[in-house]
Short mmCIF file of C-alpha atoms and ligand atoms in Angstrom, two decimals:
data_model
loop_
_atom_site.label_atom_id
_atom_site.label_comp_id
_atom_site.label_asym_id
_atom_site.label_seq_id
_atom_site.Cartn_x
_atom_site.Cartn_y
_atom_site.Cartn_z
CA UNK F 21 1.48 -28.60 60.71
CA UNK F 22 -1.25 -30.97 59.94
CA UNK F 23 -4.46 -28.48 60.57
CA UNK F 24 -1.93 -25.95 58.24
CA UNK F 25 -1.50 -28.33 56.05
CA UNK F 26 -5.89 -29.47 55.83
CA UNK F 27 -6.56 -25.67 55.56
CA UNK F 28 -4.30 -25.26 52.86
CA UNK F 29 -6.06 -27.74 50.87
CA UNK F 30 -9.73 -26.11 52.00
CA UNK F 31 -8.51 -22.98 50.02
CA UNK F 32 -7.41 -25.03 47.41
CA UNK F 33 -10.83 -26.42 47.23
CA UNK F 34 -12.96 -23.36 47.70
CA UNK F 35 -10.99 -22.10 44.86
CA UNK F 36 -11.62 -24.70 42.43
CA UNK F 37 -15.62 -24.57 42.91
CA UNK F 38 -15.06 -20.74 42.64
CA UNK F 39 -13.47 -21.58 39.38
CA UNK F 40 -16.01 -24.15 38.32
CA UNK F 41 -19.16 -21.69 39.29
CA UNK F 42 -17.44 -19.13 37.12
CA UNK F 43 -16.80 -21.50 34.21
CA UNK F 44 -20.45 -22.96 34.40
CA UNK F 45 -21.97 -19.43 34.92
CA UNK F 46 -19.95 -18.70 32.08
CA UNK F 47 -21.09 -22.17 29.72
CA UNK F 48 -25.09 -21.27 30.45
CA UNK F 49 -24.59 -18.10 29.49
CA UNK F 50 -22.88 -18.17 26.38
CA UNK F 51 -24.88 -17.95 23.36
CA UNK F 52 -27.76 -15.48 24.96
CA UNK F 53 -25.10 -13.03 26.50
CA UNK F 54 -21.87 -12.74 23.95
CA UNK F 55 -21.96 -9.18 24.48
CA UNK F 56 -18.92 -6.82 24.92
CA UNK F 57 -18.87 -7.47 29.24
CA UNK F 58 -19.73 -10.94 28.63
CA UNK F 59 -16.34 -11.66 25.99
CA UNK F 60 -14.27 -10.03 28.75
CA UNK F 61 -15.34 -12.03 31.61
CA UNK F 62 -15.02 -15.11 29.53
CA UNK F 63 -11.81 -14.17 28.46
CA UNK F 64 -10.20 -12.77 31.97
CA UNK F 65 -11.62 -15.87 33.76
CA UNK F 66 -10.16 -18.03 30.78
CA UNK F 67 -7.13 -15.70 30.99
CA UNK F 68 -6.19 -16.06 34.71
CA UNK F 69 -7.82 -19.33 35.49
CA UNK F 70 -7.18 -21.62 33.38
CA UNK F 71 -4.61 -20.14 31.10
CA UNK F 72 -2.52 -22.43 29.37
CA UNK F 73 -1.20 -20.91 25.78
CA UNK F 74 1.10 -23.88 25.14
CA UNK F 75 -1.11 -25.13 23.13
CA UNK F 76 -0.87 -22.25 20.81
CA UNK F 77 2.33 -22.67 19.63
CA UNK F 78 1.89 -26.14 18.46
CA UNK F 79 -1.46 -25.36 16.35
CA UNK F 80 -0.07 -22.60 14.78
CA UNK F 81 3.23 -24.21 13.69
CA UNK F 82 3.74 -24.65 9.80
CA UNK F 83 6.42 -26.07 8.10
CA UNK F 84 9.23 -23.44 7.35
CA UNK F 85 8.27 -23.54 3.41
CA UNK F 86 4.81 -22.73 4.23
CA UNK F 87 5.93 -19.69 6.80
CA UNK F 88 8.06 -18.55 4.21
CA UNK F 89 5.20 -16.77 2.09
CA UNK F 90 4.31 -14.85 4.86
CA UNK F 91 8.10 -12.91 4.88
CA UNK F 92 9.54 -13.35 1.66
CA UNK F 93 8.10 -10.42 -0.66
CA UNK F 94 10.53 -8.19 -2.88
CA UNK F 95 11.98 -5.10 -1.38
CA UNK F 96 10.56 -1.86 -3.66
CA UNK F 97 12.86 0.45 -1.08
CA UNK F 98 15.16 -0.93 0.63
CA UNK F 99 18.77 0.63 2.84
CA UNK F 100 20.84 -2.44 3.64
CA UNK F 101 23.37 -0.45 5.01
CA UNK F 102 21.10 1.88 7.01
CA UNK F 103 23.22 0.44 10.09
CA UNK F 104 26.30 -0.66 8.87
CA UNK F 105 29.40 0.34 11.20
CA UNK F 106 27.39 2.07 13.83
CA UNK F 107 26.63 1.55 17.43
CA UNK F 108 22.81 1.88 16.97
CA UNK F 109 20.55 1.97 20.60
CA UNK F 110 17.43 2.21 18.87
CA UNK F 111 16.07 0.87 15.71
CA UNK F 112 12.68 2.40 15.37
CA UNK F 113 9.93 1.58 12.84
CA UNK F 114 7.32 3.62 11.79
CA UNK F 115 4.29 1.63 10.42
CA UNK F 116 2.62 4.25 7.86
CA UNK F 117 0.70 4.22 4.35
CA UNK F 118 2.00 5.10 1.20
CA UNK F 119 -0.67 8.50 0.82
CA UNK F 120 0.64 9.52 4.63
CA UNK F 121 3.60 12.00 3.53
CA UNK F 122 2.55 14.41 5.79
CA UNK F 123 2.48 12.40 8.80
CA UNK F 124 6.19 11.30 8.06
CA UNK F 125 7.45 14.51 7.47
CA UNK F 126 6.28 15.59 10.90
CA UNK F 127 8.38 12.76 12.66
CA UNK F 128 11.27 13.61 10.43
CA UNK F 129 11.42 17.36 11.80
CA UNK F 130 10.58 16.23 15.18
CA UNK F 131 10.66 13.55 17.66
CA UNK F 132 12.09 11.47 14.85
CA UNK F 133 14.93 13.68 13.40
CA UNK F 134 18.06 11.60 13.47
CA UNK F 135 20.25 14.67 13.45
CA UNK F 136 18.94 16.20 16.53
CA UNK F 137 18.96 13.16 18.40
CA UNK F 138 22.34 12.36 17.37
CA UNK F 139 23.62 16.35 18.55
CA UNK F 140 21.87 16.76 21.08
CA UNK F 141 21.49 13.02 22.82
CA UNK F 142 24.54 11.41 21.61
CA UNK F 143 23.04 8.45 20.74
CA UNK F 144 22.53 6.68 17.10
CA UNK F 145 18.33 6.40 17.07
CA UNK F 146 17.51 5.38 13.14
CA UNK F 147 14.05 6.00 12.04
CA UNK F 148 12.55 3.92 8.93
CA UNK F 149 8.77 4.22 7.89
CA UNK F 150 7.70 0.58 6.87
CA UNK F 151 4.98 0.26 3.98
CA UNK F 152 3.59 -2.10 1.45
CA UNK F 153 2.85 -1.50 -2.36
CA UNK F 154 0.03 1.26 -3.14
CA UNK F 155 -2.75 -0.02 -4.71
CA UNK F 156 -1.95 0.36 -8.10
CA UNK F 157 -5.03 1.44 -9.47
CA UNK F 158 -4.61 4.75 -7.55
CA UNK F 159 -2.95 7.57 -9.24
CA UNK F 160 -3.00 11.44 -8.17
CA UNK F 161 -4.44 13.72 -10.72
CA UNK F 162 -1.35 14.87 -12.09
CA UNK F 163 -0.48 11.79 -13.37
CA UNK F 164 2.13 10.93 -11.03
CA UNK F 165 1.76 7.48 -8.88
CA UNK F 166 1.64 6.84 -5.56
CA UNK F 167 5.25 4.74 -6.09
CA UNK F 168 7.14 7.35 -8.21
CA UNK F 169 6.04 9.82 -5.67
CA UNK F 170 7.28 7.05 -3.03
CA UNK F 171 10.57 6.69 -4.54
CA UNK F 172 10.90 10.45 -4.57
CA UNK F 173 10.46 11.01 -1.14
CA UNK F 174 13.12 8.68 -0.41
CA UNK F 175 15.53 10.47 -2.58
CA UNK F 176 14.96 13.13 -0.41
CA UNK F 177 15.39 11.11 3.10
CA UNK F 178 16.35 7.69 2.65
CA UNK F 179 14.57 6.06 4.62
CA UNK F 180 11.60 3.95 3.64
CA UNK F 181 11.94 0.54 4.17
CA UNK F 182 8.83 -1.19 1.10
CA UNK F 183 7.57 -4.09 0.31
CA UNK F 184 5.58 -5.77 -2.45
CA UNK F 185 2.35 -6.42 -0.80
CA UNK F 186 -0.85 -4.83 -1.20
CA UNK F 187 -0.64 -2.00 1.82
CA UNK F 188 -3.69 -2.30 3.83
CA UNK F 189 -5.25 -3.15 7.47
CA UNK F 190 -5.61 -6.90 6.72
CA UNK F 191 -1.73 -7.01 5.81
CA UNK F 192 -1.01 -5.63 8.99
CA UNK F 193 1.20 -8.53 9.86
CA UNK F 194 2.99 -8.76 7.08
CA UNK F 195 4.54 -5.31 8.18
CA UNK F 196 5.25 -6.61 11.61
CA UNK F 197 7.38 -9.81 9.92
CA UNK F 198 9.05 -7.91 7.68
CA UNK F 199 9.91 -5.45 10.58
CA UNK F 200 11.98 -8.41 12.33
CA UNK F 201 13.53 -9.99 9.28
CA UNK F 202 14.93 -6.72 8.18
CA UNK F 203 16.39 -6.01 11.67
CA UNK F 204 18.21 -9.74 11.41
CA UNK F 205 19.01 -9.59 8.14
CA UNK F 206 19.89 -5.21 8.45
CA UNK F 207 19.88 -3.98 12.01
CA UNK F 208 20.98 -7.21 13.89
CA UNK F 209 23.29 -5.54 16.54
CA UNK F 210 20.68 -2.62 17.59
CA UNK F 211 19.91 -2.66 21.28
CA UNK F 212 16.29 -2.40 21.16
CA UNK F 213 13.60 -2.13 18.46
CA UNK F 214 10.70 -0.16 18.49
CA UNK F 215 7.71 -0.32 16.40
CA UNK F 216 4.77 2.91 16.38
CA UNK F 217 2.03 3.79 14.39
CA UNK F 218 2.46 7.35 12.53
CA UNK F 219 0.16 9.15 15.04
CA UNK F 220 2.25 8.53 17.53
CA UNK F 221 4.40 10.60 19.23
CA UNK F 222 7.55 9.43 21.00
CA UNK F 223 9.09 11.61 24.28
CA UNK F 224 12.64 10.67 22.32
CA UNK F 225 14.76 12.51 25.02
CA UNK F 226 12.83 10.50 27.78
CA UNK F 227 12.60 7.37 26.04
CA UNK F 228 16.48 7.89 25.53
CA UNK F 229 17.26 8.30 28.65
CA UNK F 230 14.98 5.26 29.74
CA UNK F 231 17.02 2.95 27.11
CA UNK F 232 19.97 3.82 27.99
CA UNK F 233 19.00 2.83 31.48
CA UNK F 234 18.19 -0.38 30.93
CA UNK F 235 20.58 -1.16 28.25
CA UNK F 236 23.42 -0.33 30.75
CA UNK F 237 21.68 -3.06 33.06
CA UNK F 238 22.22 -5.44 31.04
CA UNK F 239 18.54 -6.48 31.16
CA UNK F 240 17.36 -9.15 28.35
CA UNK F 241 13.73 -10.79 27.41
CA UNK F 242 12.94 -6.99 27.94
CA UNK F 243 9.49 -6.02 25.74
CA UNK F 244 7.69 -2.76 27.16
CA UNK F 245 4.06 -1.17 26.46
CA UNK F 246 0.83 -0.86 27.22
CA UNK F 247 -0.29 -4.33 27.81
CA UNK F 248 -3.55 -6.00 27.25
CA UNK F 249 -4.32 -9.02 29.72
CA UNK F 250 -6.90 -11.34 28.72
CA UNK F 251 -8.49 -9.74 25.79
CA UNK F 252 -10.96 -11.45 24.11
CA UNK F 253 -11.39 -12.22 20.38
CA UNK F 254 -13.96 -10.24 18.54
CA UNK F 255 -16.40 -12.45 17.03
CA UNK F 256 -18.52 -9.68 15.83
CA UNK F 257 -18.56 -9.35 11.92
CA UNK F 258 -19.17 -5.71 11.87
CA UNK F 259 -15.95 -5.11 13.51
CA UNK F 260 -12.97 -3.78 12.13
CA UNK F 261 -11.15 -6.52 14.42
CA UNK F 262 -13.24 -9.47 13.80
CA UNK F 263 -11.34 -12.67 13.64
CA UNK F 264 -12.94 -16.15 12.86
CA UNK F 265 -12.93 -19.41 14.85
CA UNK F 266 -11.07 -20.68 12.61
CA UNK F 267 -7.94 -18.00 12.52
CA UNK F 268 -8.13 -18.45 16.43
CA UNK F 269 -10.43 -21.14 18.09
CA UNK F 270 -9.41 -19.63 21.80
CA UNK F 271 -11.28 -17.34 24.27
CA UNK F 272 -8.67 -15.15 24.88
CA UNK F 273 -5.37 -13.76 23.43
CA UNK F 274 -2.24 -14.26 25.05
CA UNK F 275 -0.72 -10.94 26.35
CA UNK F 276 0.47 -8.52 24.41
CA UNK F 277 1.31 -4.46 23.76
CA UNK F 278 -1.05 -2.22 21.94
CA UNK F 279 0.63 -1.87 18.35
CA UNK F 280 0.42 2.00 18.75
CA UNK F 281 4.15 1.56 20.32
CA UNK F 282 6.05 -0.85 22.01
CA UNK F 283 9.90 -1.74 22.40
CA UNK F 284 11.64 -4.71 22.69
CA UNK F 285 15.74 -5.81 23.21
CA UNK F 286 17.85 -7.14 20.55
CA UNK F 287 17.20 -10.33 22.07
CA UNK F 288 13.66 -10.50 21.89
CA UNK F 289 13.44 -9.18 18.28
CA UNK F 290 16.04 -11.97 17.44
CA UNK F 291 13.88 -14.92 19.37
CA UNK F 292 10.52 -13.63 17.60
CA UNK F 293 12.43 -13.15 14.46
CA UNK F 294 13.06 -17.33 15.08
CA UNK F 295 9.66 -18.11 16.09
CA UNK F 296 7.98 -16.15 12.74
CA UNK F 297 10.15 -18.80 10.75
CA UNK F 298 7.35 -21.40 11.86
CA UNK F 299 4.01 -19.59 12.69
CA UNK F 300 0.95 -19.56 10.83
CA UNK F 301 0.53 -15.78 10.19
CA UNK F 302 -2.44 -15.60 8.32
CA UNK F 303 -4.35 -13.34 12.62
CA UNK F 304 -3.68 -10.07 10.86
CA UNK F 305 -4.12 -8.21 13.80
CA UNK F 306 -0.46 -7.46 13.98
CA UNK F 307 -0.11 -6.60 18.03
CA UNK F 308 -1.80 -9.96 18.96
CA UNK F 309 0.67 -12.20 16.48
CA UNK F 310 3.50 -10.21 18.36
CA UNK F 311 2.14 -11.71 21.64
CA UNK F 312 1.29 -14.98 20.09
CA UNK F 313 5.09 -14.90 18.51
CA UNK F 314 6.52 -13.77 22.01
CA UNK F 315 4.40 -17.01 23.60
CA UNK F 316 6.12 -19.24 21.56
CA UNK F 317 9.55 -18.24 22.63
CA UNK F 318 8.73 -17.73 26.56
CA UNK F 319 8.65 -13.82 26.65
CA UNK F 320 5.74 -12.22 28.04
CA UNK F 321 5.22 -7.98 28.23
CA UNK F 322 5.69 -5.42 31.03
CA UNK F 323 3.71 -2.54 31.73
CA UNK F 324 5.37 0.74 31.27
CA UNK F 325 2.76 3.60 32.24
CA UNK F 326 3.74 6.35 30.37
CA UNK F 327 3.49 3.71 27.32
CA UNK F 328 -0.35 5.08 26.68
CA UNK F 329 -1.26 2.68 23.63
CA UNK F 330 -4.08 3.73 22.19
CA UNK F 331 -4.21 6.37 24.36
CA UNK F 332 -3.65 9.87 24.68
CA UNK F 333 -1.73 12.15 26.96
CA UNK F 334 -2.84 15.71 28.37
CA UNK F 335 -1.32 18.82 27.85
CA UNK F 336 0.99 19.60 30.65
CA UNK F 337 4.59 19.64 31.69
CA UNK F 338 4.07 17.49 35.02
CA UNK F 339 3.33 14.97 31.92
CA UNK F 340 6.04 16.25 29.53
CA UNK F 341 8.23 15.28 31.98
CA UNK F 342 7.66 11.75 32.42
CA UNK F 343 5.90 10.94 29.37
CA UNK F 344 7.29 8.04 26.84
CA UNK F 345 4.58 7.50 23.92
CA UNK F 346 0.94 9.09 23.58
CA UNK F 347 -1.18 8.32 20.74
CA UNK F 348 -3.36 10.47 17.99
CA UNK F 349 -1.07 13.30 17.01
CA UNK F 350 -1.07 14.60 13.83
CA UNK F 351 -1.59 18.21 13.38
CA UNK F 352 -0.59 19.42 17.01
CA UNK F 353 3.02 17.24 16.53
CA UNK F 354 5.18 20.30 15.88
CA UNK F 355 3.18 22.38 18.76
CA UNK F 356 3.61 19.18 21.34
CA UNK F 357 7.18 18.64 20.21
CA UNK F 358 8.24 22.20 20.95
CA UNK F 359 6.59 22.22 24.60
CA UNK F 360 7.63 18.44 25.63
CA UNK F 361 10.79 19.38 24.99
CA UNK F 362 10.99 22.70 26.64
CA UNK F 363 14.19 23.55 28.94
CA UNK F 364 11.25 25.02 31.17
CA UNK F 365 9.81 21.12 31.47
CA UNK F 366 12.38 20.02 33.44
CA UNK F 367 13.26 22.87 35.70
CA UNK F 368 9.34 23.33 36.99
CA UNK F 369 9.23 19.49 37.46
CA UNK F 370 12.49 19.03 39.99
CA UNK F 371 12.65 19.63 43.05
CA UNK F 372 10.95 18.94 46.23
CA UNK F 373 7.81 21.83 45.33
CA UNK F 374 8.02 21.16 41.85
CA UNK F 375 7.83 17.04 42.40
CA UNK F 376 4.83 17.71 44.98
CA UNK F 377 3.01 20.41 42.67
CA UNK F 378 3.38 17.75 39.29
CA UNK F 379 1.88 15.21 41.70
CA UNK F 380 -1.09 16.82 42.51
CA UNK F 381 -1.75 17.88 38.76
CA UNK F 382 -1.34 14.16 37.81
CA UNK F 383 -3.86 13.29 40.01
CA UNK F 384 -6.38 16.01 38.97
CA UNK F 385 -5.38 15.07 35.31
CA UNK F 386 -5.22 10.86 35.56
CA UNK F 387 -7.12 9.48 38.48
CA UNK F 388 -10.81 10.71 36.91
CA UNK F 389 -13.83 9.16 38.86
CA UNK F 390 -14.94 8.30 34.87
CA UNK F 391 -13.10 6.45 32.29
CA UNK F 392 -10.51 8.63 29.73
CA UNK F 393 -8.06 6.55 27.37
CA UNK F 394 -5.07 8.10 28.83
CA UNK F 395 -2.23 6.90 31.51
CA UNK F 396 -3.40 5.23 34.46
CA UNK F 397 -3.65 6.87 37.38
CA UNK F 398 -0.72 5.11 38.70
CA UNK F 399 1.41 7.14 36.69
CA UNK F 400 0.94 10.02 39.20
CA UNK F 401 2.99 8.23 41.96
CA UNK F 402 5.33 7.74 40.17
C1 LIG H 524 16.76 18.00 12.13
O1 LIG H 524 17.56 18.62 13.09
C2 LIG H 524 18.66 19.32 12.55
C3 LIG H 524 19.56 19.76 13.68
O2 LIG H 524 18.83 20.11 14.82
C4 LIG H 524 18.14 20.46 11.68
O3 LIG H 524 19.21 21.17 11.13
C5 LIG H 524 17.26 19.86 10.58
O4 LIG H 524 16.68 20.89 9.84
C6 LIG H 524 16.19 18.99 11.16
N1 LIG H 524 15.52 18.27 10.09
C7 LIG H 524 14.25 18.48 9.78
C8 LIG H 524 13.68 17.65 8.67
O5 LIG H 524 13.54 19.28 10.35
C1 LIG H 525 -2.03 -8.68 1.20
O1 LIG H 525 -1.00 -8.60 0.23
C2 LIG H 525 -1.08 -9.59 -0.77
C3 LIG H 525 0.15 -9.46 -1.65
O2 LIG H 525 0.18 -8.22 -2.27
C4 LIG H 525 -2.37 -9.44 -1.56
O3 LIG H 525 -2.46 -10.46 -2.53
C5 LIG H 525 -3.54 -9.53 -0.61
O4 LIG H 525 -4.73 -9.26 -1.28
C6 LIG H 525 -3.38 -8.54 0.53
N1 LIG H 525 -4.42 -8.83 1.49
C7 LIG H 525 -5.28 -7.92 1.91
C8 LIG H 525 -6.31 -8.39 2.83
O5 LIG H 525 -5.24 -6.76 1.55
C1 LIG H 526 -3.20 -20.89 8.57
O1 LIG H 526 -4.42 -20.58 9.21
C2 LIG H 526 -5.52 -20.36 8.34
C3 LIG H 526 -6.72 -20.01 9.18
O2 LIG H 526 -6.55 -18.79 9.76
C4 LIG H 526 -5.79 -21.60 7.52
O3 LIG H 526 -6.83 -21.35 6.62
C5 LIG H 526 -4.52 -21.98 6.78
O4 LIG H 526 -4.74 -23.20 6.10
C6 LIG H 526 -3.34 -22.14 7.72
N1 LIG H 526 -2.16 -22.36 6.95
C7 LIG H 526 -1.46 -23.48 7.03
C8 LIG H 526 -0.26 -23.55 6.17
O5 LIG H 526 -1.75 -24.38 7.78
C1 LIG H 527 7.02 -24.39 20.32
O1 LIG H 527 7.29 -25.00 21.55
C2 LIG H 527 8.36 -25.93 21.52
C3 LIG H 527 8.44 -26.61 22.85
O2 LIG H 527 7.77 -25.91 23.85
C4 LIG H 527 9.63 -25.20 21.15
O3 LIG H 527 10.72 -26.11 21.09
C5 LIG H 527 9.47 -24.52 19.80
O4 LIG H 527 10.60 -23.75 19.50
C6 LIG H 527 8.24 -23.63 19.81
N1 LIG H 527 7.98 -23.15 18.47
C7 LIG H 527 8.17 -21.89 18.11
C8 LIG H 527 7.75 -21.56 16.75
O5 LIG H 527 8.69 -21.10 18.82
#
């Protein structure tokens, strides 16, 4: 017991000076090396060795006045009863841009057509785009504005969910607030919420299916994605996703989902619907607030891997099959739509040849000696 118990404590040891001779390495290093490998080791060994976020929570706490600018803008659009008296499994929000009326009228006649889900599912999925204001100096050459055109198009559909602040990149988490206070204040009793970029495209019948899996589990603190682990903060100016010391002074973010589309139970929209009530939301990247949010409340994200984030999935049915969310569709959305939903998809994928031919295309397709932005090659066992 005793010689266990010494030998236990060696580990313990050798550990720590690991740790330390990482840290130090680390500390020398700093200023000559902040380069892209550098950030990341700084920010996995910060990430997995030292990683405390509670600290987070109480520097970014503001009194509820304060927090209050961040959510309470005037609805331009708006369907309060979008909801109202049905049993709704999926609220999903599509983030787009006032000028991107093409890329919503793709979802609408395909992975995010109510109708067909509803006949041919038999489930209640509702799909809002979320947007801010236009800028108002733009106006198309015919006179119209971007916001009568805006208010047309929802004649048509009904379903654009606006607000009055400027739409752009750096407002990016302004979207994701109002997002969760419509759902409590709209959508409350929806099992899950989902929120995607309008690139995206959603597997609907396989996420479905997935949902209602779950959901008839019973299974709460439930958020789903492509995660990040340990990211760092980019300190670069240049970047599109630089953020200053003084918006966030630490070396890494807390885990979250890429923003390209993630999903989360009532339960955990309702908790970081709570914990935006007293967060300073001025990080506008909108997918790391989320994770600082979800720290707050105790609810950290799982790794789904047909979630692909920013990533996209290839062109086959042994994919079709399994796939959830793959990113960068625009123009091929009608073509993809048609074949990922193919009665063909499922009958070539069953079985015991059809399972053991879709396994070996995986692997030729995911597990590349070289680096692609798709699904991991994990998602070929599975
Ligand atoms: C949605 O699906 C329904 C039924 O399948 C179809 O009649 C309708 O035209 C579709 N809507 C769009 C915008 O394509
Ligand atoms: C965000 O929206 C507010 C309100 O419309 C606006 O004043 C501000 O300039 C916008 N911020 C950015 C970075 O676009
Ligand atoms: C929120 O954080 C920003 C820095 O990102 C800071 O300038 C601002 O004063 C903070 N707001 C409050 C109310 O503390
Ligand atoms: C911050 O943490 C405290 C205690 O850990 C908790 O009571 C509080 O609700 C958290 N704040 C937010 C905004 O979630």
């Amino acid at each position: 017991m005793f010689v266990n118990f010494r030998r236990i404590r060696k580990c313990q040891c050798v550990q720590l000076m690991t740790t330390c001779l990482v840290l130090s390495v680390v500390m020398v290093c700093w200023e000559q090396l902040d380069n892209n490998v550098v950030s990341h080791v700084k920010s996995y060994s910060y990430r997995y060795l030292v990683n405390r976020f509670t600290y987070l929570n109480k520097s970014l706490t503001i009194p509820r006045e304060q927090a209050r600018s961040f959510s309470n803008f005037r609805y331009l659009l708006d369907h309060p009863r979008k909801c109202a008296d049905q049993d709704v499994l999926l609220l999903l929000f599509v983030k787009t841009s006032p000028e991107n009326t093409e890329r919503r009228n793709a979802i609408r006649s395909t992975w995010g057509n109510e109708t067909y889900i509803q006949n041919t599912l038999g489930v209640t999925v509702k799909v809002v785009f979320v947007l801010g204001a236009p800028q108002t100096a733009k106006e198309k050459p015919d006179g119209v504005t971007f916001q009568q055109q805006l208010i047309h198009e929802d004649g048509l559909h009904g379903d654009l969910i606006q607000q009055d602040f400027l739409d752009s990149f750096h407002n990016l988490t302004l979207k994701l607030i109002m997002q969760f206070h419509w759902m409590h204040s709209r959508c409350a009793h929806a099992h899950f919420l989902m929120t995607a970029d309008d690139d995206i495209f959603v597997h609907m019948p396989n996420l479905v299916k997935y949902l209602q899996d779950v959901s008839g589990k019973g299974i709460t603190d439930f958020w789903i994605g492509r995660v990040h682990r340990g990211a760092p903060p980019i300190r670069s100016k240049d970047s599109k996703y630089y953020v200053s010391y003084e918006m966030y002074q630490w070396l890494s973010y807390p885990d979250y989902t890429a923003g390209a589309g993630y999903v989360v139970s009532g339960d955990v929209a309702d908790k970081i619907y709570q914990a935006t009530l007293t967060l300073n939301a001025s990080l506008y990247i909108d997918d790391v607030f989320m994770g600082i949010c979800a720290n707050a409340v105790g609810v950290s994200p799982q790794e789904h891997v047909y979630f692909s984030g920013e990533g996209k999935a290839p062109y086959h049915l042994c994919i079709y099959d399994q796939m959830m969310t793959s990113h960068g569709h625009v123009e091929d959305i009608y073509d993809l739509w048609k074949a990922a939903t193919h009665p063909q998809v499922k009958q070539k994928a069953s079985g015991l040849l059809g399972r053991l031919y879709c396994t070996a295309v995986k692997v030729a397709l995911l597990c590349k000696p070289y680096y692609v932005n798709t699904y991991s090659c994990k998602a070929a066992f599975l």
